[in-house]
Coordinates of C-alpha atoms and ligand atoms in Angstrom, one line a residue:
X12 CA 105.6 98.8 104.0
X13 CA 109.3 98.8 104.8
X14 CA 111.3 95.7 104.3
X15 CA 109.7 92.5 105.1
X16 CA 111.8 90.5 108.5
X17 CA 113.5 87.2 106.8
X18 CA 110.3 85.3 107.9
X19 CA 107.8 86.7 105.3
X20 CA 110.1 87.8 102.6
X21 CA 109.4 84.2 100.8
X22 CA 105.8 84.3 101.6
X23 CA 103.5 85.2 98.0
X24 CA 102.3 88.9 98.9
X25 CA 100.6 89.1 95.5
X26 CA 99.3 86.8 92.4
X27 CA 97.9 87.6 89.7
X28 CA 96.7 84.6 87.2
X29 CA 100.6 82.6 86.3
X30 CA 102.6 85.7 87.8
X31 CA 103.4 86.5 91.5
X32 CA 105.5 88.1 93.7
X33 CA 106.7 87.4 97.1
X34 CA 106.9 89.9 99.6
X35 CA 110.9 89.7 99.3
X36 CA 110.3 90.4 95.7
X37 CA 107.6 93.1 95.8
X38 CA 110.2 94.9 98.5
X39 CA 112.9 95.0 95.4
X40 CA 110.5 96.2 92.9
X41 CA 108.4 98.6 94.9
X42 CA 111.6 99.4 96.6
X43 CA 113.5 100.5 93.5
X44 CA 110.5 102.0 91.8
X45 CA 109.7 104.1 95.2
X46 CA 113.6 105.1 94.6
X47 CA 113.0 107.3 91.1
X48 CA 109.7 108.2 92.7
X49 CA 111.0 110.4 95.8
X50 CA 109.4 114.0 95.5
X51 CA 107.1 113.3 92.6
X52 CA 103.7 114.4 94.4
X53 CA 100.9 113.0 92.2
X54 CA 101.3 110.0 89.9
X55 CA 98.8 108.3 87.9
X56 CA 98.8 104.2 87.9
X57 CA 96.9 102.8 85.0
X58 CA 95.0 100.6 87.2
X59 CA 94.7 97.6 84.8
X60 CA 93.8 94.1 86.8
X61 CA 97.4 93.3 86.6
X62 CA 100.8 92.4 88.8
X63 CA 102.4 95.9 87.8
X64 CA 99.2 98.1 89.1
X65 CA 99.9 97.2 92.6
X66 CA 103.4 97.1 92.7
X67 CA 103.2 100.6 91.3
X68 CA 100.4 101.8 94.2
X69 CA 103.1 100.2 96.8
X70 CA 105.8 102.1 95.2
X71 CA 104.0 105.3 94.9
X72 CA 103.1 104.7 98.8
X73 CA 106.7 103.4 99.5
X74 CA 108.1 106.9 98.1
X75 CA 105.7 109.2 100.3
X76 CA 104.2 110.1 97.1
X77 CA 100.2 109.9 96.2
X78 CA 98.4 107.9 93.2
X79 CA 95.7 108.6 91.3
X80 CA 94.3 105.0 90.0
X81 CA 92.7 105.5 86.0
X82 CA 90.5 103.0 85.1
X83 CA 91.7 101.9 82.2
X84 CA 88.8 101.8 80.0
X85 CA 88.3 105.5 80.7
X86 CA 87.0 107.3 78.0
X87 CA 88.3 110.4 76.4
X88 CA 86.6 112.8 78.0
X89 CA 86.6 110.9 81.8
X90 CA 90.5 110.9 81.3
X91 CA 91.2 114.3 80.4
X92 CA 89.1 115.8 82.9
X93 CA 91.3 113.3 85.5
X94 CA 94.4 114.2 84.4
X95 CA 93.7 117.8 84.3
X96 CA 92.0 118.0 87.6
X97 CA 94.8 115.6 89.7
X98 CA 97.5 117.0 87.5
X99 CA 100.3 114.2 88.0
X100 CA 104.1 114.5 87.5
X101 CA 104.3 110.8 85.6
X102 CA 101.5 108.0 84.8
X103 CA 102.9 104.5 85.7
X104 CA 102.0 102.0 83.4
X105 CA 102.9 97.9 82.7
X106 CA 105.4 97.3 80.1
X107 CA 103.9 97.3 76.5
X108 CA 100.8 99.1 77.5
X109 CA 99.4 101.3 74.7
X110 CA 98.2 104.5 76.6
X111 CA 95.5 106.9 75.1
X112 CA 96.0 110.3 73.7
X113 CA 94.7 111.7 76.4
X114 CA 97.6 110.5 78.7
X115 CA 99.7 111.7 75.5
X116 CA 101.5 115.3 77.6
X117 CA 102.3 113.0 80.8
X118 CA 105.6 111.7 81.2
X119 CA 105.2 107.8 81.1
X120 CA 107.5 105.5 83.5
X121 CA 107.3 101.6 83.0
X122 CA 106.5 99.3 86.5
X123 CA 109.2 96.6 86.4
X124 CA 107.7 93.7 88.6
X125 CA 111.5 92.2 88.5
X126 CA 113.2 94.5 89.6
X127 CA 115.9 93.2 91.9
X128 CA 116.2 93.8 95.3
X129 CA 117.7 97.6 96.3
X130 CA 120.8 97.3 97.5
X131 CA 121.2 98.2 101.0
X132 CA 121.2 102.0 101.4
X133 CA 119.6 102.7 98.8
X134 CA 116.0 100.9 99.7
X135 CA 113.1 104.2 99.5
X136 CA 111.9 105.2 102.6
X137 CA 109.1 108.1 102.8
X138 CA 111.2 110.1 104.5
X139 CA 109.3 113.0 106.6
X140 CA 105.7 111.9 105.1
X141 CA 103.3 112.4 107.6
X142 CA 99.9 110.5 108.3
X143 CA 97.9 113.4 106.8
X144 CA 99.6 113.4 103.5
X145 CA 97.8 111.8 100.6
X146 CA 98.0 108.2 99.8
X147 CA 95.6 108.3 96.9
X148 CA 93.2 110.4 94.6
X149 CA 90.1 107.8 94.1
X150 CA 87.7 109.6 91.5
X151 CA 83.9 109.1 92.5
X152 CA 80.9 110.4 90.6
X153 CA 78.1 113.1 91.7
X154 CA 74.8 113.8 91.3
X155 CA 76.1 116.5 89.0
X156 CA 78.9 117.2 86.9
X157 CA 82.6 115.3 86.4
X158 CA 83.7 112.9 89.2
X159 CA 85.6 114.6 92.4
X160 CA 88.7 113.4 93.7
X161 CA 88.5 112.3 97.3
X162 CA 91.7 112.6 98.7
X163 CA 92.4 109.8 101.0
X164 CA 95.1 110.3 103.7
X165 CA 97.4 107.5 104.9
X166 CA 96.0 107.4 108.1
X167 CA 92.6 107.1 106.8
X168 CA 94.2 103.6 104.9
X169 CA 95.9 102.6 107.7
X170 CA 92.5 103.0 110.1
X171 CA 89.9 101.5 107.8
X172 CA 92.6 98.4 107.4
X173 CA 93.1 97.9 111.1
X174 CA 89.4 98.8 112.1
X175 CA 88.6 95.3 109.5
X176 CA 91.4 93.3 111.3
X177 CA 89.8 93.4 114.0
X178 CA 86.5 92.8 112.8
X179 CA 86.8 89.9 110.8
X180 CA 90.2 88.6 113.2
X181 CA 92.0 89.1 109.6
X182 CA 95.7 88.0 109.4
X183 CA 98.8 87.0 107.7
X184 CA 97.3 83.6 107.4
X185 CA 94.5 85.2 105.1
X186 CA 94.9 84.5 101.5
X187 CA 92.0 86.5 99.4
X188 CA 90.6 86.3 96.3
X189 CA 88.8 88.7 94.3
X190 CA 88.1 90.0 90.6
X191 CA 87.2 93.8 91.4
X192 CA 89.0 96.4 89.4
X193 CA 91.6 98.0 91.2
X194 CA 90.8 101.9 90.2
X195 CA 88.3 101.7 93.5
X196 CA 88.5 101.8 97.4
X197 CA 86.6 97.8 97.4
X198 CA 89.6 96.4 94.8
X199 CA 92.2 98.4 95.5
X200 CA 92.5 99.7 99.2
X201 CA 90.3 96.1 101.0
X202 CA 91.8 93.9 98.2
X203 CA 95.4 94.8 97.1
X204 CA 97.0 96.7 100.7
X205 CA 94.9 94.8 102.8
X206 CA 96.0 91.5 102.5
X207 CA 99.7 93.7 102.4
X208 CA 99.2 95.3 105.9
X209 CA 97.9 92.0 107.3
X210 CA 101.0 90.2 105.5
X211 CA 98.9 87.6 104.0
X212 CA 98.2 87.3 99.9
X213 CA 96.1 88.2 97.5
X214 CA 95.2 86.4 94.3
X215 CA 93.7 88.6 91.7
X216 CA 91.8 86.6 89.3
X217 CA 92.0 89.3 85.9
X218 CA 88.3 89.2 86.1
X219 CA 85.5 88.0 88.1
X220 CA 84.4 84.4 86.9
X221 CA 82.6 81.7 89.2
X222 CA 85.2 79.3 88.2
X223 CA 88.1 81.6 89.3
X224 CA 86.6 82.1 92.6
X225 CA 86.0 78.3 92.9
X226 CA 89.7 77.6 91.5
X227 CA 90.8 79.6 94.3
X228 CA 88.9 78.5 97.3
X229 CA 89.6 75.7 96.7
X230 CA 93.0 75.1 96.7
X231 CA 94.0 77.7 99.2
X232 CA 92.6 80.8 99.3
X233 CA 90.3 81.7 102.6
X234 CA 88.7 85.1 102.0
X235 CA 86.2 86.3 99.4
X236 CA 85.4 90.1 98.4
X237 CA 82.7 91.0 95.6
X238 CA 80.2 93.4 94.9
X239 CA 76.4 92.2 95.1
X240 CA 76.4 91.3 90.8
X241 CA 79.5 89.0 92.0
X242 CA 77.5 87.0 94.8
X243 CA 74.2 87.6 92.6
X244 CA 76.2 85.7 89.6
X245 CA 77.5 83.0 92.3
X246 CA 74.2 81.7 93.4
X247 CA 73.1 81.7 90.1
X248 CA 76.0 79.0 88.9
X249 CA 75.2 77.2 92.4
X250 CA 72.6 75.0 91.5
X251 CA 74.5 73.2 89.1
X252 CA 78.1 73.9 90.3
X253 CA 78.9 71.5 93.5
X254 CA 82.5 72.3 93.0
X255 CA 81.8 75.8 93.7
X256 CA 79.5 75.3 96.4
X257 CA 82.4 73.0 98.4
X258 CA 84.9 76.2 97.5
X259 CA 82.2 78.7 99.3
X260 CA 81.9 76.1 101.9
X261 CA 85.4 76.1 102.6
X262 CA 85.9 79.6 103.0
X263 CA 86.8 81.1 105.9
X264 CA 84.8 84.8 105.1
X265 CA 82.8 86.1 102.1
X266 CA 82.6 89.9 102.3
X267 CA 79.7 91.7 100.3
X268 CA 80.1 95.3 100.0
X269 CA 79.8 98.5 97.6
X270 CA 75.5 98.0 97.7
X271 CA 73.3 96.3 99.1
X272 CA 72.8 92.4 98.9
X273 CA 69.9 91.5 98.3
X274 CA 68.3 88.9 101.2
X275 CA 67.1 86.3 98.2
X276 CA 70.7 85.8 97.4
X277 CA 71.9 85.6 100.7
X278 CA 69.4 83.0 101.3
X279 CA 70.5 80.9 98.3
X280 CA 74.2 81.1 98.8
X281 CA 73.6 79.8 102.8
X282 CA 71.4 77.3 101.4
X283 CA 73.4 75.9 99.5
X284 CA 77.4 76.2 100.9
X285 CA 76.2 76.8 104.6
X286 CA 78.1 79.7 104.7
X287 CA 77.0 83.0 105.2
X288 CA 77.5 85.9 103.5
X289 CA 78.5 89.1 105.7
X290 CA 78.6 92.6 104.6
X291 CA 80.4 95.6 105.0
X292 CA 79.4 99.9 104.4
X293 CA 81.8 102.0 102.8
X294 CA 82.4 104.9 100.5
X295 CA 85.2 106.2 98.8
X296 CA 85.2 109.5 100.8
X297 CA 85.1 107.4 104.1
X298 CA 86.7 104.1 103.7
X299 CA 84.8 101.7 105.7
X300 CA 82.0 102.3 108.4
X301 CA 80.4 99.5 109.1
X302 CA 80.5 95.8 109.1
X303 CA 79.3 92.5 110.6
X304 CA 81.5 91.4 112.6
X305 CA 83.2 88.0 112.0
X306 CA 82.7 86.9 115.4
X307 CA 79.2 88.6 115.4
X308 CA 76.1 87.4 114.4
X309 CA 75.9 87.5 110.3
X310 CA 72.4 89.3 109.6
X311 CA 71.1 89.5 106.2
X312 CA 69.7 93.0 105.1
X313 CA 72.5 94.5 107.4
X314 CA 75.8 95.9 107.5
X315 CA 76.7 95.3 111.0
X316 CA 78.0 97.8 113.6
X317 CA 80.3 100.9 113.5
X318 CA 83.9 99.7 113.1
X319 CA 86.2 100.6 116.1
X320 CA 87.5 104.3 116.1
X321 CA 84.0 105.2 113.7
X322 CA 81.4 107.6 115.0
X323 CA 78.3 107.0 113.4
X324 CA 75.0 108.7 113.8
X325 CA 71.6 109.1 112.1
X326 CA 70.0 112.6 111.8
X327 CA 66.3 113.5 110.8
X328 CA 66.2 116.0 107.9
X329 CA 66.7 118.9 109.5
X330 CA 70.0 117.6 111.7
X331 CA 68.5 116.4 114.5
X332 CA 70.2 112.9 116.0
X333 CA 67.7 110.2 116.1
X334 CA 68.2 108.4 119.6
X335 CA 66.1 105.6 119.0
X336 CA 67.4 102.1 118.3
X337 CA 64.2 100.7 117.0
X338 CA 64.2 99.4 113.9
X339 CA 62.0 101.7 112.0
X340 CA 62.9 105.6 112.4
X341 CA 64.7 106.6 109.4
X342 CA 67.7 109.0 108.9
X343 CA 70.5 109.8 106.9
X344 CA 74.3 108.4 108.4
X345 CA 76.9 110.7 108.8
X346 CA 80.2 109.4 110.3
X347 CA 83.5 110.7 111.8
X348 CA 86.8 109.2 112.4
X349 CA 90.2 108.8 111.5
X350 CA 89.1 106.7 108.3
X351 CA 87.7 110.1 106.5
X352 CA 89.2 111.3 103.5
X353 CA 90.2 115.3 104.2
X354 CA 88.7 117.1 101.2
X355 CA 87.7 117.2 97.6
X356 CA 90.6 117.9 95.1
X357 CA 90.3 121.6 93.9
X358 CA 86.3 121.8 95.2
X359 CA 86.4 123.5 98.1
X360 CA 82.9 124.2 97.5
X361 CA 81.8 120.6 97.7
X362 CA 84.7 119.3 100.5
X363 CA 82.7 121.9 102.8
X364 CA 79.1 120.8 101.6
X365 CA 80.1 117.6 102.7
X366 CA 80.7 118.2 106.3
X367 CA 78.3 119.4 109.0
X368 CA 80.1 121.9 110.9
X369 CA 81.2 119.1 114.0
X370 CA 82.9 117.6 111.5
X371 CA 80.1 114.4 110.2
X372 CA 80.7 113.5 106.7
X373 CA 77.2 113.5 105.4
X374 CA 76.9 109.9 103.5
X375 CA 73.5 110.4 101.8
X376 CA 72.7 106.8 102.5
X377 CA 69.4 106.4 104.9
X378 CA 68.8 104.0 107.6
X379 CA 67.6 102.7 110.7
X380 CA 69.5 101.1 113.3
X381 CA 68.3 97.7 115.1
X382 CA 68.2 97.8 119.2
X383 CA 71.7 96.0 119.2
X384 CA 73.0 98.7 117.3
X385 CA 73.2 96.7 113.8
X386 CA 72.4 99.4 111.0
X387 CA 70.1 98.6 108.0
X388 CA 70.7 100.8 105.1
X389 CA 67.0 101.6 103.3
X390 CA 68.3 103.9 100.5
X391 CA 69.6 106.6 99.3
X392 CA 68.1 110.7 99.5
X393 CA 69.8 111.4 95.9
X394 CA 67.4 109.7 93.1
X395 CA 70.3 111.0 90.8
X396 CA 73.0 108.6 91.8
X397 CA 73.1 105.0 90.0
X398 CA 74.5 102.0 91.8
X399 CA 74.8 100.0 89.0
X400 CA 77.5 96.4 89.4
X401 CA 78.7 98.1 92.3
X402 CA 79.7 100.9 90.3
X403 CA 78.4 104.9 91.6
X404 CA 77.1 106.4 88.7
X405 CA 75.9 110.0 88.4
X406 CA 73.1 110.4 86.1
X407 CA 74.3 114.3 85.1
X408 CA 77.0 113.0 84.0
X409 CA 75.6 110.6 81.8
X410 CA 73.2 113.3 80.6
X411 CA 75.7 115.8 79.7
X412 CA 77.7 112.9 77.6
X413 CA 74.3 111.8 75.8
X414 CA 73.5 115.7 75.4
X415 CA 76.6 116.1 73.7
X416 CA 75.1 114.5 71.0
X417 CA 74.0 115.6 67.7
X418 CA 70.9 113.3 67.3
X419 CA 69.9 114.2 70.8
X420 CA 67.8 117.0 72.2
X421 CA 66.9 116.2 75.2
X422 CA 68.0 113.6 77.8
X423 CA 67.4 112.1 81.3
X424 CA 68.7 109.5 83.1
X425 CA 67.3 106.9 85.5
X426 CA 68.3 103.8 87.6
X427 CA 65.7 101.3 87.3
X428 CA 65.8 97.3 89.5
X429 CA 68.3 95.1 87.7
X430 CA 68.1 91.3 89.5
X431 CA 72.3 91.2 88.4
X432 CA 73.4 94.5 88.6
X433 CA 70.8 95.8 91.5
X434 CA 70.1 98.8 88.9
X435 CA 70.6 99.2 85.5
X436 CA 71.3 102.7 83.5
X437 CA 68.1 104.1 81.5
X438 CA 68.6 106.9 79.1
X439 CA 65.1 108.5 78.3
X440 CA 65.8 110.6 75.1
X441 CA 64.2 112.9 72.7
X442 CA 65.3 113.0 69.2
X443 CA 66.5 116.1 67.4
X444 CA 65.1 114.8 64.7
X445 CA 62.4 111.8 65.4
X446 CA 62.8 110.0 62.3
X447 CA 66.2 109.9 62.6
X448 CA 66.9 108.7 66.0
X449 CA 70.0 107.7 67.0
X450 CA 70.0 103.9 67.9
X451 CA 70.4 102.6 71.2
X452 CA 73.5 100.9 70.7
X453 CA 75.4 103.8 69.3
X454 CA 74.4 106.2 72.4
X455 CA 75.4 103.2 74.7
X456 CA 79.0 103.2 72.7
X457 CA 78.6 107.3 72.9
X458 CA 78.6 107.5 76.4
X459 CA 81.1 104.4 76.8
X460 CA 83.9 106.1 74.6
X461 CA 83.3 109.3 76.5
X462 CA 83.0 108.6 79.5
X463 CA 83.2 104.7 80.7
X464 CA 81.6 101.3 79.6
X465 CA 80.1 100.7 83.0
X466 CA 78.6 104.6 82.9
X467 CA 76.5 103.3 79.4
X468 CA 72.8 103.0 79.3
X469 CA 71.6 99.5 79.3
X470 CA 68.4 100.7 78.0
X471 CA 67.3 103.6 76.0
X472 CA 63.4 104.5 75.8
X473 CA 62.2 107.6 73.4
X474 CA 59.5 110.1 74.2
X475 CA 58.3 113.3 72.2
X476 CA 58.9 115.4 75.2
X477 CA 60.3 115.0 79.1
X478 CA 57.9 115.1 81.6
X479 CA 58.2 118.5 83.3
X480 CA 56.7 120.5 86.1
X481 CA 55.8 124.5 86.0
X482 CA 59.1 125.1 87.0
X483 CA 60.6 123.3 83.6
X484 CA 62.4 120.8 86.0
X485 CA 62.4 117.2 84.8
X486 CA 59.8 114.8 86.6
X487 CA 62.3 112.2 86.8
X488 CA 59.4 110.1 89.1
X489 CA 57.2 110.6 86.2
X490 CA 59.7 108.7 83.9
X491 CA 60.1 105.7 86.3
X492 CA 56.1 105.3 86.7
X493 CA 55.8 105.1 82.3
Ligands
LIG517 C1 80.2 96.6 76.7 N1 81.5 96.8 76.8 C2 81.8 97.9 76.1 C3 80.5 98.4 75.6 N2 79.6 97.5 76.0 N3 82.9 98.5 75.8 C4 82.8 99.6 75.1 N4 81.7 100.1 74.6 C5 80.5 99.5 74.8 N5 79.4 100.0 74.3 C6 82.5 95.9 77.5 C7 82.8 96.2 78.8 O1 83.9 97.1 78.9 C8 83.3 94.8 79.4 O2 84.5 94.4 78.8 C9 82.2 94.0 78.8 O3 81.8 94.6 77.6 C10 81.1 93.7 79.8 O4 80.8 95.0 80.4 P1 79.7 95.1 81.5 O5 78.4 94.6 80.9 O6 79.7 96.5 82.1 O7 80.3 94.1 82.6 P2 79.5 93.3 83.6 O8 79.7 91.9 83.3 O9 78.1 93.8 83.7 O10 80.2 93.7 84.9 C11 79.8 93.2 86.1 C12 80.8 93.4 87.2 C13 81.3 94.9 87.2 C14 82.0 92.5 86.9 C15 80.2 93.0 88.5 O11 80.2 95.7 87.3 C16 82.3 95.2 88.3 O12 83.5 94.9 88.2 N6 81.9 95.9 89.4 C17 82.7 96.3 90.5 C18 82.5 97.7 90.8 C19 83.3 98.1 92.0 O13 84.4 97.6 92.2 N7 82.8 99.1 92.8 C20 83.5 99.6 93.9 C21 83.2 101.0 94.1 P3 85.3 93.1 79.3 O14 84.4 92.0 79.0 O15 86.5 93.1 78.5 O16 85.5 93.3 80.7 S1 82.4 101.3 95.6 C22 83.6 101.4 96.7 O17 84.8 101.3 96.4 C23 83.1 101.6 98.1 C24 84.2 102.2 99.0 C25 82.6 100.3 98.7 O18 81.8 100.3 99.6 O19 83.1 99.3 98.2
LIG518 P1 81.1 104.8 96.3 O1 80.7 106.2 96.4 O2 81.2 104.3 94.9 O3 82.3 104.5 97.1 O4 79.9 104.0 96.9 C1 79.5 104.2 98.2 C2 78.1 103.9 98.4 O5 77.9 102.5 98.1 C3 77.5 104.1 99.7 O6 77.2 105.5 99.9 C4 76.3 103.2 99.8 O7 75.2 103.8 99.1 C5 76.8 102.1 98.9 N1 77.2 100.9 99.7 C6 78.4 100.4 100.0 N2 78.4 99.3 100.7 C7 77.1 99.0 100.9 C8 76.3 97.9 101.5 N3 77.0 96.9 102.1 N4 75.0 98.0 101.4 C9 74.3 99.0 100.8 N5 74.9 100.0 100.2 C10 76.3 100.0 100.2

């Protein structure tokens, strides 16, 4: 973003509930914050759903720098292993904001959203930054262990953002609306600096609510994003909501994306706004892959075609391409293009267990693809990842917090069918002591303080022992089938 021509500079870039920010004004306050950023490397942005949070992500961008989003409701332990991991020169933080201790060593600079103009001269520019360099550190969970942090090149911004231009013909004229938290590619990278690089607006709505996204449609707004548990809640409310259903009706795209949409609510929301959802198939590490296209034809159950400038292919188990366009031969997607992130911070290890050695990113997510080329995701080949609200959630991780402790011996962790959340977080736990177990509510507020709210178990069952095979391993199947 460099300074807006006199024609957009009084157009809203950004609102957020009663505050917003032209994109004359978001110039002067990105501008001047880019200005004491120069040369700073990493900086954290406490990604709260708030004005400051983007204009501190524009800023870091504006000053060639890269930022690493926190979700604010972090726990301890999720935090510190972020901070120390990313290792940033400054966290940027709205005004007021009461940081935790574990952001205590960092040096802390306030976002002023009204800052004035720069004056001329003086307005940041990134200098000698080149495409490659990072834009941001998005953390994303594992199978195993803490989250990674996918480093995300500008280029691969700048491609995923112009690949979904063209896809769904998205412009200045856009205005969108969403309630996502901004600590992830969906809220952040499609919500916030897309509707920036297309020079349209965005109106952030705090958090997700039926109303909000009714409020908005309706008096202006043209573009939709949510996660499945969003569109899930909507058709819900439809039934008795005509004001909402005339607001879907209205809009000119709802975008699904982050899991898959279940057809039933697909039906229901065309039934009753006839508008159809379409959806899109991304991942932090790759940005987006795949979408229907807004001109194309929308198809429930799938997430459209390879987006311009993405190779995508699916391979049988041992590698091999599958050729066929058929509809029923299954394979895992790998993809390559100029929308890939380029490695793993500090793991090496993992960045190159990623890639196949021409370069695909291997997704993990199976499929087929339809004899028009449409491509139906069918699952996933790790049973140990939890989409859960949209949310990746890596059941080691969970384990390791609920194994840390003292009323717990032994733990395992399964994603089970959620109608809302598509699946919900079951801890299956042996006492230390089984008269003494701890309750469910305290290891859900365990494992929310440690690690994240979202990463809690909504449901905790007890057994004397884990189900295991000769080898000791844990029969995770075994637990799903009790
Ligand atoms: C509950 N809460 C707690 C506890 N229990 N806090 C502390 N300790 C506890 N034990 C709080 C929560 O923080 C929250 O606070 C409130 O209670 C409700 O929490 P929860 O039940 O988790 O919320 P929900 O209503 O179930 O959330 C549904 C949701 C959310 C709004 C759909 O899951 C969501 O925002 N999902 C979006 C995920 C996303 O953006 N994914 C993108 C990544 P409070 O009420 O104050 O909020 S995937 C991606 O980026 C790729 C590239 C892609 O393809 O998009
Ligand atoms: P994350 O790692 O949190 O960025 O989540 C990426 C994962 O979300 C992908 O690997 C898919 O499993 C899933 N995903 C994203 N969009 C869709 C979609 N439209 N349908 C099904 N799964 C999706």
């Amino acid at each position: 973003m460099g300074v807006p021509p006199d024609e957009v500079r009084g157009r809203i870039a950004l609102r957020f509930g009663e505050r917003s920010l032209t994109y004359g004004e978001l110039a002067g306050a990105a501008g001047a914050l880019a200005a004491r950023l120069r040369g700073a490397g990493r900086v954290a942005v406490w990604a709260a759903p708030e004005l400051e949070t983007a204009v501190a992500v524009t800023g870091v961008l504006l000053a060639g720098a890269a930022a690493v989003p926190l979700n604010p409701r972090s726990g301890e332990k999720e935090l510190a292993h972020i901070v120390s991991d990313s290792a940033p020169a400054l966290v940027l933080a709205a005004p007021g904001t009461e940081l935790p201790g574990a952001l205590d060593g960092l040096e802390r600079l306030d976002v002023d959203a009204s800052a004035p103009a720069a004056v001329p001269g003086r307005t940041a520019s990134a200098g000698t930054v080149s495409d490659e360099d990072p834009a941001l550190i998005v953390y994303t969970s594992g199978t195993t262990g803490p989250p990674k942090g996918a480093v995300l090149p500008r280029r691969a911004l700048a491609t995923t953002l112009d690949a979904l231009a063209d896809a769904w013909q998205w412009t200045a004229d856009d205005v969108l609306v969403h309630g996502l938290p901004l600590f992830h590619v969906h809220g952040l990278v499609l919500g916030v600096l897309g509707p920036l690089r297309r020079g349209g607006g965005v109106r952030h709505l705090g958090r997700f609510s039926t109303e909000g996204v009714a409020r908005e449609l309706n008096a202006g707004a043209t573009m939709l994003f949510g996660v499945p548990t969003m569109y899930h809640r909507i058709a819900e409310a439809l039934p008795a909501d005509p004001e909402l259903a005339e607001a879907l009706g209205r809009a000119r795209l709802l975008v699904s994306g982050s899991a898959a949409l279940p057809v039933h609510d697909h039906e229901r929301i065309a039934a009753a706004t006839g508008r159809r959802v379409i959806e899109r198939y991304g991942m932090t590490e790759t940005l987006m892959n795949t979408s229907v296209r807004a001109d194309g034809e929308p198809r429930a159950g799938t997430v459209g075609v390879p987006l311009p400038g993405v190779e995508l292919r699916l391979v049988e188990e041992d590698g091999t391409p599958i050729t066929a366009y058929d509809g029923e031969s299954v394979g895992e997607i790998q993809v390559r293009g100029p929308n890939l992130f380029t490695e793993y911070l500090n793991r090496p290890d993992a960045t190159a267990a990623a890639f196949t050695a021409d370069g695909f990113f291997r997704t993990g997510d199976m499929a087929v693809r339809e004899p028009d080329g449409y491509v139906r995701i069918v699952g996933r080949k790790a049973t140990d990842l939890i989409k859960s609200g949209g949310y990746k959630i890596g059941a080691g991780e969970i384990e390791n917090a609920l194994l840390e402790h003292p009323g717990v011996r032994e733990a395992a962790v399964t994603g089970e069918p959620d109608a809302d959340l598509g699946e919900r977080i079951v801890a299956w736990i042996v006492p230390a002591d089984p008269r003494a177990a701890p309750g469910a509510e305290e290891l859900a507020d365990h494992v929310a303080r440690r690690l994240a709210p979202h990463k809690r178990p909504r449901l905790v069952r007890y057994l004397d022992a884990l189900p295991r095979n000769d080898m000791g391993k844990i029969m995770k199947r075994a637990l799903t089938d009790v």
